[in-house]
mmCIF file of N, CA, C and O in Angstrom:
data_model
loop_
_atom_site.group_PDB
_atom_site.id
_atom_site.type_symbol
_atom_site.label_atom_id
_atom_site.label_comp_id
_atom_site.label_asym_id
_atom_site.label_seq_id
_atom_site.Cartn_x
_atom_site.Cartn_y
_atom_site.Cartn_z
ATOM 1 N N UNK A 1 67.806 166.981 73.713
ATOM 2 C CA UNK A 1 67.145 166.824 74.987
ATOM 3 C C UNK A 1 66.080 167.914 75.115
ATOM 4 O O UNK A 1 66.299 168.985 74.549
ATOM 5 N N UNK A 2 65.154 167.775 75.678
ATOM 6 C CA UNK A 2 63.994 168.132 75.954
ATOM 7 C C UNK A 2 64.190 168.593 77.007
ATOM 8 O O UNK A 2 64.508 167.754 77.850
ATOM 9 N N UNK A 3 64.099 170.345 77.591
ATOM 10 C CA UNK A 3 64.053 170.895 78.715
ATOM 11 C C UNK A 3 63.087 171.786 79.201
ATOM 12 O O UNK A 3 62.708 172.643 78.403
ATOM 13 N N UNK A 4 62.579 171.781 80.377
ATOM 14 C CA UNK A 4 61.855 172.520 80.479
ATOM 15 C C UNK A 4 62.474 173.760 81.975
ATOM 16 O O UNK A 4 62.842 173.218 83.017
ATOM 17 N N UNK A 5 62.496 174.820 81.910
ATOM 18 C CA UNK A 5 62.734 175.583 83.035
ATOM 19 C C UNK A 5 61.996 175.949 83.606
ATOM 20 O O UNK A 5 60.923 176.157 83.041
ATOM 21 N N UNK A 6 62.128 176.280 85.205
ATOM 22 C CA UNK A 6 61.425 176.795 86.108
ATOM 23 C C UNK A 6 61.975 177.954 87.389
ATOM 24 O O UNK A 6 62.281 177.918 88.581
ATOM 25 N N UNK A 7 61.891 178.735 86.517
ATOM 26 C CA UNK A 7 62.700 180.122 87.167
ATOM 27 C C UNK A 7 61.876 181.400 87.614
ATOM 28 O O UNK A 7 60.936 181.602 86.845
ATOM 29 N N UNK A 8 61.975 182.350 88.683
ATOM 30 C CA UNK A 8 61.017 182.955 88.880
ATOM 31 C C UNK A 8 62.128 184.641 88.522
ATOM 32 O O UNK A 8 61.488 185.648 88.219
ATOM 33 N N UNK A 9 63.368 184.720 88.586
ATOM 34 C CA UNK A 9 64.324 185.250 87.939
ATOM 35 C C UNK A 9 64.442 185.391 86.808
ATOM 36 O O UNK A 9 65.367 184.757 86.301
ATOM 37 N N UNK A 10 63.390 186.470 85.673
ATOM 38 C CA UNK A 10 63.542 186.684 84.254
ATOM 39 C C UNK A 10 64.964 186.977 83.747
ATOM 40 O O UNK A 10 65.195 186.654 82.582
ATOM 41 N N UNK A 11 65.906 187.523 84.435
ATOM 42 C CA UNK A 11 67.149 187.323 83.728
ATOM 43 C C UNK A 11 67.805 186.225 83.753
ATOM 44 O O UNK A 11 68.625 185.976 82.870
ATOM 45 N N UNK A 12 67.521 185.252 84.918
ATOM 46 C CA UNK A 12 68.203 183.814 85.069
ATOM 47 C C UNK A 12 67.453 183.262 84.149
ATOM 48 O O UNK A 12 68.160 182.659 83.341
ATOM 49 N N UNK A 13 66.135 183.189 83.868
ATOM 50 C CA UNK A 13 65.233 182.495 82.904
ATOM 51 C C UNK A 13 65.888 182.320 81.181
ATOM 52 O O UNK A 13 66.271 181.493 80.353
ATOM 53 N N UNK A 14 65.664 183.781 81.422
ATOM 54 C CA UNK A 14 66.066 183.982 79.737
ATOM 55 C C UNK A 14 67.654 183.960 79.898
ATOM 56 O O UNK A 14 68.057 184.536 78.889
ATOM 57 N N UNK A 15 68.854 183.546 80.736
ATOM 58 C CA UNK A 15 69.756 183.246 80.170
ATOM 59 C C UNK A 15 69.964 181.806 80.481
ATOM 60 O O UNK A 15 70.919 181.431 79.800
ATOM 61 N N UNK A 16 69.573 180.992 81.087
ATOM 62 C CA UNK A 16 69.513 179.485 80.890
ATOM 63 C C UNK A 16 68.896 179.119 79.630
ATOM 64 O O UNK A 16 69.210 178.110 78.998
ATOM 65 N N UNK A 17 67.889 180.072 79.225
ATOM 66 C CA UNK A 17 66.888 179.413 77.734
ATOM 67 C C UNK A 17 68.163 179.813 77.092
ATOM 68 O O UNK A 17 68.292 178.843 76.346
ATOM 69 N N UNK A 18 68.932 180.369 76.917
ATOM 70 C CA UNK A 18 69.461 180.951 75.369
ATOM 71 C C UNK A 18 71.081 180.077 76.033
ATOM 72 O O UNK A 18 71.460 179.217 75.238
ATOM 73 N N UNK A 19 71.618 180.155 76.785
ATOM 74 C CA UNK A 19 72.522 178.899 77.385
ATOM 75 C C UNK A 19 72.401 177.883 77.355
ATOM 76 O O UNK A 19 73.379 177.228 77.714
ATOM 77 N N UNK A 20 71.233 177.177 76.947
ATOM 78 C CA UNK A 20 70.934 175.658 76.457
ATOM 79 C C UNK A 20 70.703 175.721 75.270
ATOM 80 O O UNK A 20 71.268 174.962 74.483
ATOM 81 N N UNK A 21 69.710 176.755 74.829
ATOM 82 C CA UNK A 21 69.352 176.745 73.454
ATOM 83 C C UNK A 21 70.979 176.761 72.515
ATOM 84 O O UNK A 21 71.155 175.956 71.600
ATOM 85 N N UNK A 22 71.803 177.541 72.819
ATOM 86 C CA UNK A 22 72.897 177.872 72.329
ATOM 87 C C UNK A 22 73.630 176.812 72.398
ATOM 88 O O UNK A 22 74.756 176.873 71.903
ATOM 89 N N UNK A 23 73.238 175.738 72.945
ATOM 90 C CA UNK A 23 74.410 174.351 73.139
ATOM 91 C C UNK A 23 73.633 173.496 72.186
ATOM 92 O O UNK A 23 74.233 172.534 71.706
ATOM 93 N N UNK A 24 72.579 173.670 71.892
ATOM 94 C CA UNK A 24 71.798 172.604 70.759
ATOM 95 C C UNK A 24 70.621 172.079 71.621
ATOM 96 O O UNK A 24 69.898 171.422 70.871
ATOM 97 N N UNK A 25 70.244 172.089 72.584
ATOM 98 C CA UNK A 25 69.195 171.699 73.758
ATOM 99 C C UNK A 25 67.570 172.436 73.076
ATOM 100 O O UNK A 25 67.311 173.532 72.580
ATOM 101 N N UNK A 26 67.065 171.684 73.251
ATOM 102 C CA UNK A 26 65.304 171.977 72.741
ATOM 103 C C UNK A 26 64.522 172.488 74.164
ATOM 104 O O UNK A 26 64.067 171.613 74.901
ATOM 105 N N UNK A 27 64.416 173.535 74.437
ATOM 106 C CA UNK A 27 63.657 174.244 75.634
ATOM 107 C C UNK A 27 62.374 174.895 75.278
ATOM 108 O O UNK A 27 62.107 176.020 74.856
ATOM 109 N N UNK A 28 61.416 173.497 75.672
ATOM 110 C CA UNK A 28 60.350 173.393 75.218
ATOM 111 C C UNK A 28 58.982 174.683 75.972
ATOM 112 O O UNK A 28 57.918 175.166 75.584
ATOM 113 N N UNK A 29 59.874 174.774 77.225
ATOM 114 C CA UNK A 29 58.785 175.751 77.968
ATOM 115 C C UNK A 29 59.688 176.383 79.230
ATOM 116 O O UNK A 29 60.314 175.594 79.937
ATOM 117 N N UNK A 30 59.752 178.024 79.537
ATOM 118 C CA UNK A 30 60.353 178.472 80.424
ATOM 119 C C UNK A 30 59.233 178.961 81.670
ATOM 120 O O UNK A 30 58.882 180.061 81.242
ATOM 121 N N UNK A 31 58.884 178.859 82.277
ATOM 122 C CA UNK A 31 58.030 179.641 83.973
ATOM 123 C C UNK A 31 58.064 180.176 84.391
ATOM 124 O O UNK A 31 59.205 180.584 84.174
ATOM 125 N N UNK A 32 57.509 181.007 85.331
ATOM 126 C CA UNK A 32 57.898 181.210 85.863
ATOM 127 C C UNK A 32 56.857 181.188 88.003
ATOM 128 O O UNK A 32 56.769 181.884 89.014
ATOM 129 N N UNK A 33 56.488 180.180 87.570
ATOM 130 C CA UNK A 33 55.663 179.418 88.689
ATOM 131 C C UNK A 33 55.547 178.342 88.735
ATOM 132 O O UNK A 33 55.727 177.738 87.678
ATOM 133 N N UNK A 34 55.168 177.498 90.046
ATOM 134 C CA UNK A 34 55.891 176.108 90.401
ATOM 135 C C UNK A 34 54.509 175.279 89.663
ATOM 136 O O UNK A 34 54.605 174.136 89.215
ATOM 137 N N UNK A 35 53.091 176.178 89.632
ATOM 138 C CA UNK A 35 51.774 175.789 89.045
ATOM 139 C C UNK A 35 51.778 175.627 87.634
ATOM 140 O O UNK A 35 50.844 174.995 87.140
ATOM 141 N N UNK A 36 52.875 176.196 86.727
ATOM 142 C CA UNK A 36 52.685 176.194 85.571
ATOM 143 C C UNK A 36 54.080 174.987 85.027
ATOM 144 O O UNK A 36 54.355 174.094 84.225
ATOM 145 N N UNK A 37 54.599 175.790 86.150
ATOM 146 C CA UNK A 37 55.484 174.079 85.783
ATOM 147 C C UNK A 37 54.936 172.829 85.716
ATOM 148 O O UNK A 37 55.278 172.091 84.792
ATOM 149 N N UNK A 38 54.092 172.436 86.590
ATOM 150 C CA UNK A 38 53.355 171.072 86.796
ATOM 151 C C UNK A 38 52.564 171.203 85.418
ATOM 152 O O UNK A 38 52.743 170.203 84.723
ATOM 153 N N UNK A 39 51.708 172.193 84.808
ATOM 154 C CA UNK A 39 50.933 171.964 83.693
ATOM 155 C C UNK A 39 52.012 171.859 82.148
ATOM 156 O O UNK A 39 51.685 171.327 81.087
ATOM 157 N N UNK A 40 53.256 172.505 82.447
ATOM 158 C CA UNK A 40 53.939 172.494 81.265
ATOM 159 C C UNK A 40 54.290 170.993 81.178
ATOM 160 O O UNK A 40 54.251 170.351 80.128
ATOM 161 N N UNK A 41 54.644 170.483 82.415
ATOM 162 C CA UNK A 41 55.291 168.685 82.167
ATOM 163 C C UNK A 41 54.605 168.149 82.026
ATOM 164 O O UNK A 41 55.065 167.039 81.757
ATOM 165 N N UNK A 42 53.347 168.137 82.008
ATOM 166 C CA UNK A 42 52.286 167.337 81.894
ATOM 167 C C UNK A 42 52.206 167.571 79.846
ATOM 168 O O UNK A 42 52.457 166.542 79.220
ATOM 169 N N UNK A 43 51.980 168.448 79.268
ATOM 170 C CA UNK A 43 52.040 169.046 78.179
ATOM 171 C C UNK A 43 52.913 168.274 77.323
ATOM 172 O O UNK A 43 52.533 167.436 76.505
ATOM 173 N N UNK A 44 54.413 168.696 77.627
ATOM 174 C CA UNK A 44 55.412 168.626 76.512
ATOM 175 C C UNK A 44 56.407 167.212 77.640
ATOM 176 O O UNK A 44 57.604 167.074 77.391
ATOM 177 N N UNK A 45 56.029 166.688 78.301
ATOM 178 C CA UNK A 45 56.897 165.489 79.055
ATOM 179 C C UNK A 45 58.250 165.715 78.376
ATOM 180 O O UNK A 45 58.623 165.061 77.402
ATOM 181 N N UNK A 46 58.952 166.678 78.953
ATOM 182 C CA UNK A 46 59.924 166.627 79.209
ATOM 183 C C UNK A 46 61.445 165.641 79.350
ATOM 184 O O UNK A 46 61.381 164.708 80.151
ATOM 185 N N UNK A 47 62.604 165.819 78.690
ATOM 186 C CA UNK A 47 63.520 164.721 79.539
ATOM 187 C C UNK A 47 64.373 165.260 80.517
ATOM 188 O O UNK A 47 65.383 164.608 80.780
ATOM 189 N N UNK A 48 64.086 166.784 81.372
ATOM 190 C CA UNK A 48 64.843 167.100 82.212
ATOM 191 C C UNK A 48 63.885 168.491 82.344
ATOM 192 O O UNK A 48 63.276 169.171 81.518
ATOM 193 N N UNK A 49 64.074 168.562 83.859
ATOM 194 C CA UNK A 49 63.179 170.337 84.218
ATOM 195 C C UNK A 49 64.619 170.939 84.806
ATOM 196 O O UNK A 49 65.524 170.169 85.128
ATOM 197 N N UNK A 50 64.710 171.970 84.885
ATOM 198 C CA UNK A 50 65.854 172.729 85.805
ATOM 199 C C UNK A 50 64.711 173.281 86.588
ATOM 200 O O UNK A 50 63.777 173.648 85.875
ATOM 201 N N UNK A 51 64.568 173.413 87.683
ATOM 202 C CA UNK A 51 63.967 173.813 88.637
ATOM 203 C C UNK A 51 64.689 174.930 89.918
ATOM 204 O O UNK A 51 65.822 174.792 90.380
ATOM 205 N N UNK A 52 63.584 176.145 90.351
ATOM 206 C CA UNK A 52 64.591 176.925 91.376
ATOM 207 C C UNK A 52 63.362 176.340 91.946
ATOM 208 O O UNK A 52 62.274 175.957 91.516
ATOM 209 N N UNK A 53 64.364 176.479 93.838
ATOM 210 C CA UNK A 53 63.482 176.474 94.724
ATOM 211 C C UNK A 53 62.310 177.481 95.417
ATOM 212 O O UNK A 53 61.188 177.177 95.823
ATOM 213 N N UNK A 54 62.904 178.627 95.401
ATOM 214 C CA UNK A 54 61.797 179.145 96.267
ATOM 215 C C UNK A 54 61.133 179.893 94.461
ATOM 216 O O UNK A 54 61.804 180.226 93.485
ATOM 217 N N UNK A 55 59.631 179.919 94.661
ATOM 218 C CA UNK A 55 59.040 180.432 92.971
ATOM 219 C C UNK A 55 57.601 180.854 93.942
ATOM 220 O O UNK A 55 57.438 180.726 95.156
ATOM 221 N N UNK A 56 56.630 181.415 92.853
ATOM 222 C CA UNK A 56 55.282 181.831 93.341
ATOM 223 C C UNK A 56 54.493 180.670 93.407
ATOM 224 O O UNK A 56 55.060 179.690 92.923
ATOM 225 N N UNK A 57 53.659 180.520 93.736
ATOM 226 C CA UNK A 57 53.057 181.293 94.040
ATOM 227 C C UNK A 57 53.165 181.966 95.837
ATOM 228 O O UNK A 57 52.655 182.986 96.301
ATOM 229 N N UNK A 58 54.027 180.924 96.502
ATOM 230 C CA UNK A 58 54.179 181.261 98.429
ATOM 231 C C UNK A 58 55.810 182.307 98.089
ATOM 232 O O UNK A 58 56.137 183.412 98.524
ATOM 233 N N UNK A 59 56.451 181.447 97.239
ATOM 234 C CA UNK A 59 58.191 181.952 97.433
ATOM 235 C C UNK A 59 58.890 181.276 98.364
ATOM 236 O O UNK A 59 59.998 181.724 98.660
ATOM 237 N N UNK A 60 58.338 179.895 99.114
ATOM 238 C CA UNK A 60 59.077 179.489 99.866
ATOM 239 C C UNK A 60 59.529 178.157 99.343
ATOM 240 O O UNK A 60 60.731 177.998 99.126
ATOM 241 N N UNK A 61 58.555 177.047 99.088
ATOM 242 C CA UNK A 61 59.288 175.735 98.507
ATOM 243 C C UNK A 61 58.750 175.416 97.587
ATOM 244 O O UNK A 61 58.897 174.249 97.222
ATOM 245 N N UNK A 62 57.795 176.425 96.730
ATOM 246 C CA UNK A 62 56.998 175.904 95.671
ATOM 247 C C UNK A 62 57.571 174.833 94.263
ATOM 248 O O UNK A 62 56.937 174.034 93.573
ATOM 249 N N UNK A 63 59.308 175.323 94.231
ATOM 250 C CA UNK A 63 59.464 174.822 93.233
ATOM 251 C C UNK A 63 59.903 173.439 93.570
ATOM 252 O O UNK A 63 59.911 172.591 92.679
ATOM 253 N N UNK A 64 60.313 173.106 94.931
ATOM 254 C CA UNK A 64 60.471 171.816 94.997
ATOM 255 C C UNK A 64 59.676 170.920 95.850
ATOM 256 O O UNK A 64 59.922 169.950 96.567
ATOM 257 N N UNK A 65 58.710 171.544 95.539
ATOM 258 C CA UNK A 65 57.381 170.695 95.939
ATOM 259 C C UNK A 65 57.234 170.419 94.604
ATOM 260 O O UNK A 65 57.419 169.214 94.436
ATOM 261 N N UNK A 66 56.990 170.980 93.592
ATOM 262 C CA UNK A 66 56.748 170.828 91.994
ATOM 263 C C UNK A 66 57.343 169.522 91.635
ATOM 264 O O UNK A 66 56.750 168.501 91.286
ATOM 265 N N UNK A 67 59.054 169.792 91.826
ATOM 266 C CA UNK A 67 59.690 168.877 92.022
ATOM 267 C C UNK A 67 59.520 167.461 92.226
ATOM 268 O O UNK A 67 59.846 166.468 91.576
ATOM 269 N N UNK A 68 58.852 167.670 93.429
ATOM 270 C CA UNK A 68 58.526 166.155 94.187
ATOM 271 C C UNK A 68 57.202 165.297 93.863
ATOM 272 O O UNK A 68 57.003 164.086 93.957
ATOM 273 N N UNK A 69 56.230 166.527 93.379
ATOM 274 C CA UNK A 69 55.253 165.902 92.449
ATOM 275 C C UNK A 69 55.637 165.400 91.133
ATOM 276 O O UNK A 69 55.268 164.253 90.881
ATOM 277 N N UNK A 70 56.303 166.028 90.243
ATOM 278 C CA UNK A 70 56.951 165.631 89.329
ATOM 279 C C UNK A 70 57.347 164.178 89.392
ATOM 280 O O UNK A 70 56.893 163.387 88.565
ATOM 281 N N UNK A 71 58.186 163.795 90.351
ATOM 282 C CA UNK A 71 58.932 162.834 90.150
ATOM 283 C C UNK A 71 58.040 161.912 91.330
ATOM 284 O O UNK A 71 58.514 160.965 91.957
ATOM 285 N N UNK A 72 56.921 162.332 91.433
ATOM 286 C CA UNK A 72 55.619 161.051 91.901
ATOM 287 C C UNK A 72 54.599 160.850 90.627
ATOM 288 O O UNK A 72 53.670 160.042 90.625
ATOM 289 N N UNK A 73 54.826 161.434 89.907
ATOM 290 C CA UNK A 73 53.819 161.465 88.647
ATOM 291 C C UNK A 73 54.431 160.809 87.757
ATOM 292 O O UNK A 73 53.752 159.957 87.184
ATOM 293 N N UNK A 74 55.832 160.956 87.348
ATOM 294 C CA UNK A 74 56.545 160.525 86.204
ATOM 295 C C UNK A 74 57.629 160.212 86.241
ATOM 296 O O UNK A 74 58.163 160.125 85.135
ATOM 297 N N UNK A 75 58.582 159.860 87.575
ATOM 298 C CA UNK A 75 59.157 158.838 88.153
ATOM 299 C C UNK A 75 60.308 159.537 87.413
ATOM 300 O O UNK A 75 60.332 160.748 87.192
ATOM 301 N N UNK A 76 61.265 158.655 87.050
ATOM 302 C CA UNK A 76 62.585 158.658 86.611
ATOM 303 C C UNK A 76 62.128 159.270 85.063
ATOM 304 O O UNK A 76 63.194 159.626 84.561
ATOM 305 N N UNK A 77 61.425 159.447 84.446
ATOM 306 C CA UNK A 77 61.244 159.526 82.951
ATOM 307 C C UNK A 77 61.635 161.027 82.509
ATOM 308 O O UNK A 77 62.057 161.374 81.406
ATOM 309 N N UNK A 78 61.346 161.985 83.857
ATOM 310 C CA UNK A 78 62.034 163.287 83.903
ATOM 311 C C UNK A 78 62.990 163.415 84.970
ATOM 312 O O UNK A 78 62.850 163.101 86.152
ATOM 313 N N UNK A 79 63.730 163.791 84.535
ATOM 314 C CA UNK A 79 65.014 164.347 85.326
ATOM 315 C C UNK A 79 64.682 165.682 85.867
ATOM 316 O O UNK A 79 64.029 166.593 85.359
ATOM 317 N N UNK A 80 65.228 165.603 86.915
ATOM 318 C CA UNK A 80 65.214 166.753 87.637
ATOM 319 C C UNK A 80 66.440 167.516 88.299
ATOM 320 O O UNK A 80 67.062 166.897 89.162
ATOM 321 N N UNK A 81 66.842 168.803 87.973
ATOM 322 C CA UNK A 81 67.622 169.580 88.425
ATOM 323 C C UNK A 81 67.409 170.651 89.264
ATOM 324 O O UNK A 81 66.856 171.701 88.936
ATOM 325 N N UNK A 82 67.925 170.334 90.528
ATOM 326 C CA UNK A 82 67.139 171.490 91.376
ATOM 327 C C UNK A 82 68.436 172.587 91.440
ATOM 328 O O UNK A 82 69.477 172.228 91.991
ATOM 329 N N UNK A 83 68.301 174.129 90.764
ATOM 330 C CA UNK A 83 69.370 175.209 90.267
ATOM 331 C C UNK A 83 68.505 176.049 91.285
ATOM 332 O O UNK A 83 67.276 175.985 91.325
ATOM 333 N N UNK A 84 69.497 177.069 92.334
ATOM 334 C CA UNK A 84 69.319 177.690 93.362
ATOM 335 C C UNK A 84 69.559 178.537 93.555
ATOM 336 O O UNK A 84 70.686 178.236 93.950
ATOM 337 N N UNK A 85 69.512 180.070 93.720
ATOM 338 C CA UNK A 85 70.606 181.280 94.617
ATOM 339 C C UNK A 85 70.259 181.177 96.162
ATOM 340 O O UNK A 85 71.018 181.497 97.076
ATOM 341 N N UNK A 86 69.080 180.714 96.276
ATOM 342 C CA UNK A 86 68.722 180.532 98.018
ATOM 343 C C UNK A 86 69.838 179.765 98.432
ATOM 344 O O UNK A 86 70.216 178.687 97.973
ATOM 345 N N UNK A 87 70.432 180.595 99.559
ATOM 346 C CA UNK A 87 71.113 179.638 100.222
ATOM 347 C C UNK A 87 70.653 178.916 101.886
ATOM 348 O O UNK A 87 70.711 179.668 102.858
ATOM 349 N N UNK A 88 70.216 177.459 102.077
ATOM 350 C CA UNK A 88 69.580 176.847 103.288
ATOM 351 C C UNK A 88 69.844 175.883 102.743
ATOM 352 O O UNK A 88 69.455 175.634 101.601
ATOM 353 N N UNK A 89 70.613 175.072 103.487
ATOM 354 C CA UNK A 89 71.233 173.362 104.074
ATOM 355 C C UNK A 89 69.711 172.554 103.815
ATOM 356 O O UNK A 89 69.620 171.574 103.075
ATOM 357 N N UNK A 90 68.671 173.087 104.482
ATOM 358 C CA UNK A 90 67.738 172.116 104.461
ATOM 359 C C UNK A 90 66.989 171.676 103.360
ATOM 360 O O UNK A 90 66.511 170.548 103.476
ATOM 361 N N UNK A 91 66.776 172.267 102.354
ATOM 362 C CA UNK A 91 66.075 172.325 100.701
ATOM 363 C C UNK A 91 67.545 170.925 100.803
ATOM 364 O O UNK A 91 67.334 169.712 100.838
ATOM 365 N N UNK A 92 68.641 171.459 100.825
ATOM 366 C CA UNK A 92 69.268 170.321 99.993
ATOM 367 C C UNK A 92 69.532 168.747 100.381
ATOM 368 O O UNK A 92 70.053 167.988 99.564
#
């Protein structure tokens, strides 16, 4: 599987890359902005993003706005995982 991450947390980053990588998972591109996410899926089309919510460039919903473009651009073809430490009822 084809993953791409989107983490603004360099230690969460680099231990999801080496936590997938280590299961046999191909992690084609790690982020750490909701802007470079959109250019990485566009790039390497992906079959799954892990996505956090709040990322740069605001810190408030960038990554699942990314998200929601994502999956208006390329529908079901990427999967999307929205992975969090923010805690708010309303993101979910």
């Amino acid at each position: 599987m084809r993953i791409v991450i989107a983490e603004d947390s360099v230690l969460l980053r680099a231990g999801l890359t080496r936590l997938l990588a280590d299961a046999g998972e191909e992690v084609v591109a790690a982020v750490d902005n909701a802007d470079d996410l959109l250019t990485v899926v566009e790039r390497h089309r992906p079959d799954l993003c892990v996505v956090d919510v709040r990322m740069p460039p605001t810190h408030t919903d960038d990554g699942l706005r990314a998200a929601l473009e994502i999956r208006a651009r390329w529908g079901q073809s990427v999967g999307i995982l929205v992975l969090s430490q923010y805690v708010e009822e309303t993101y979910a």
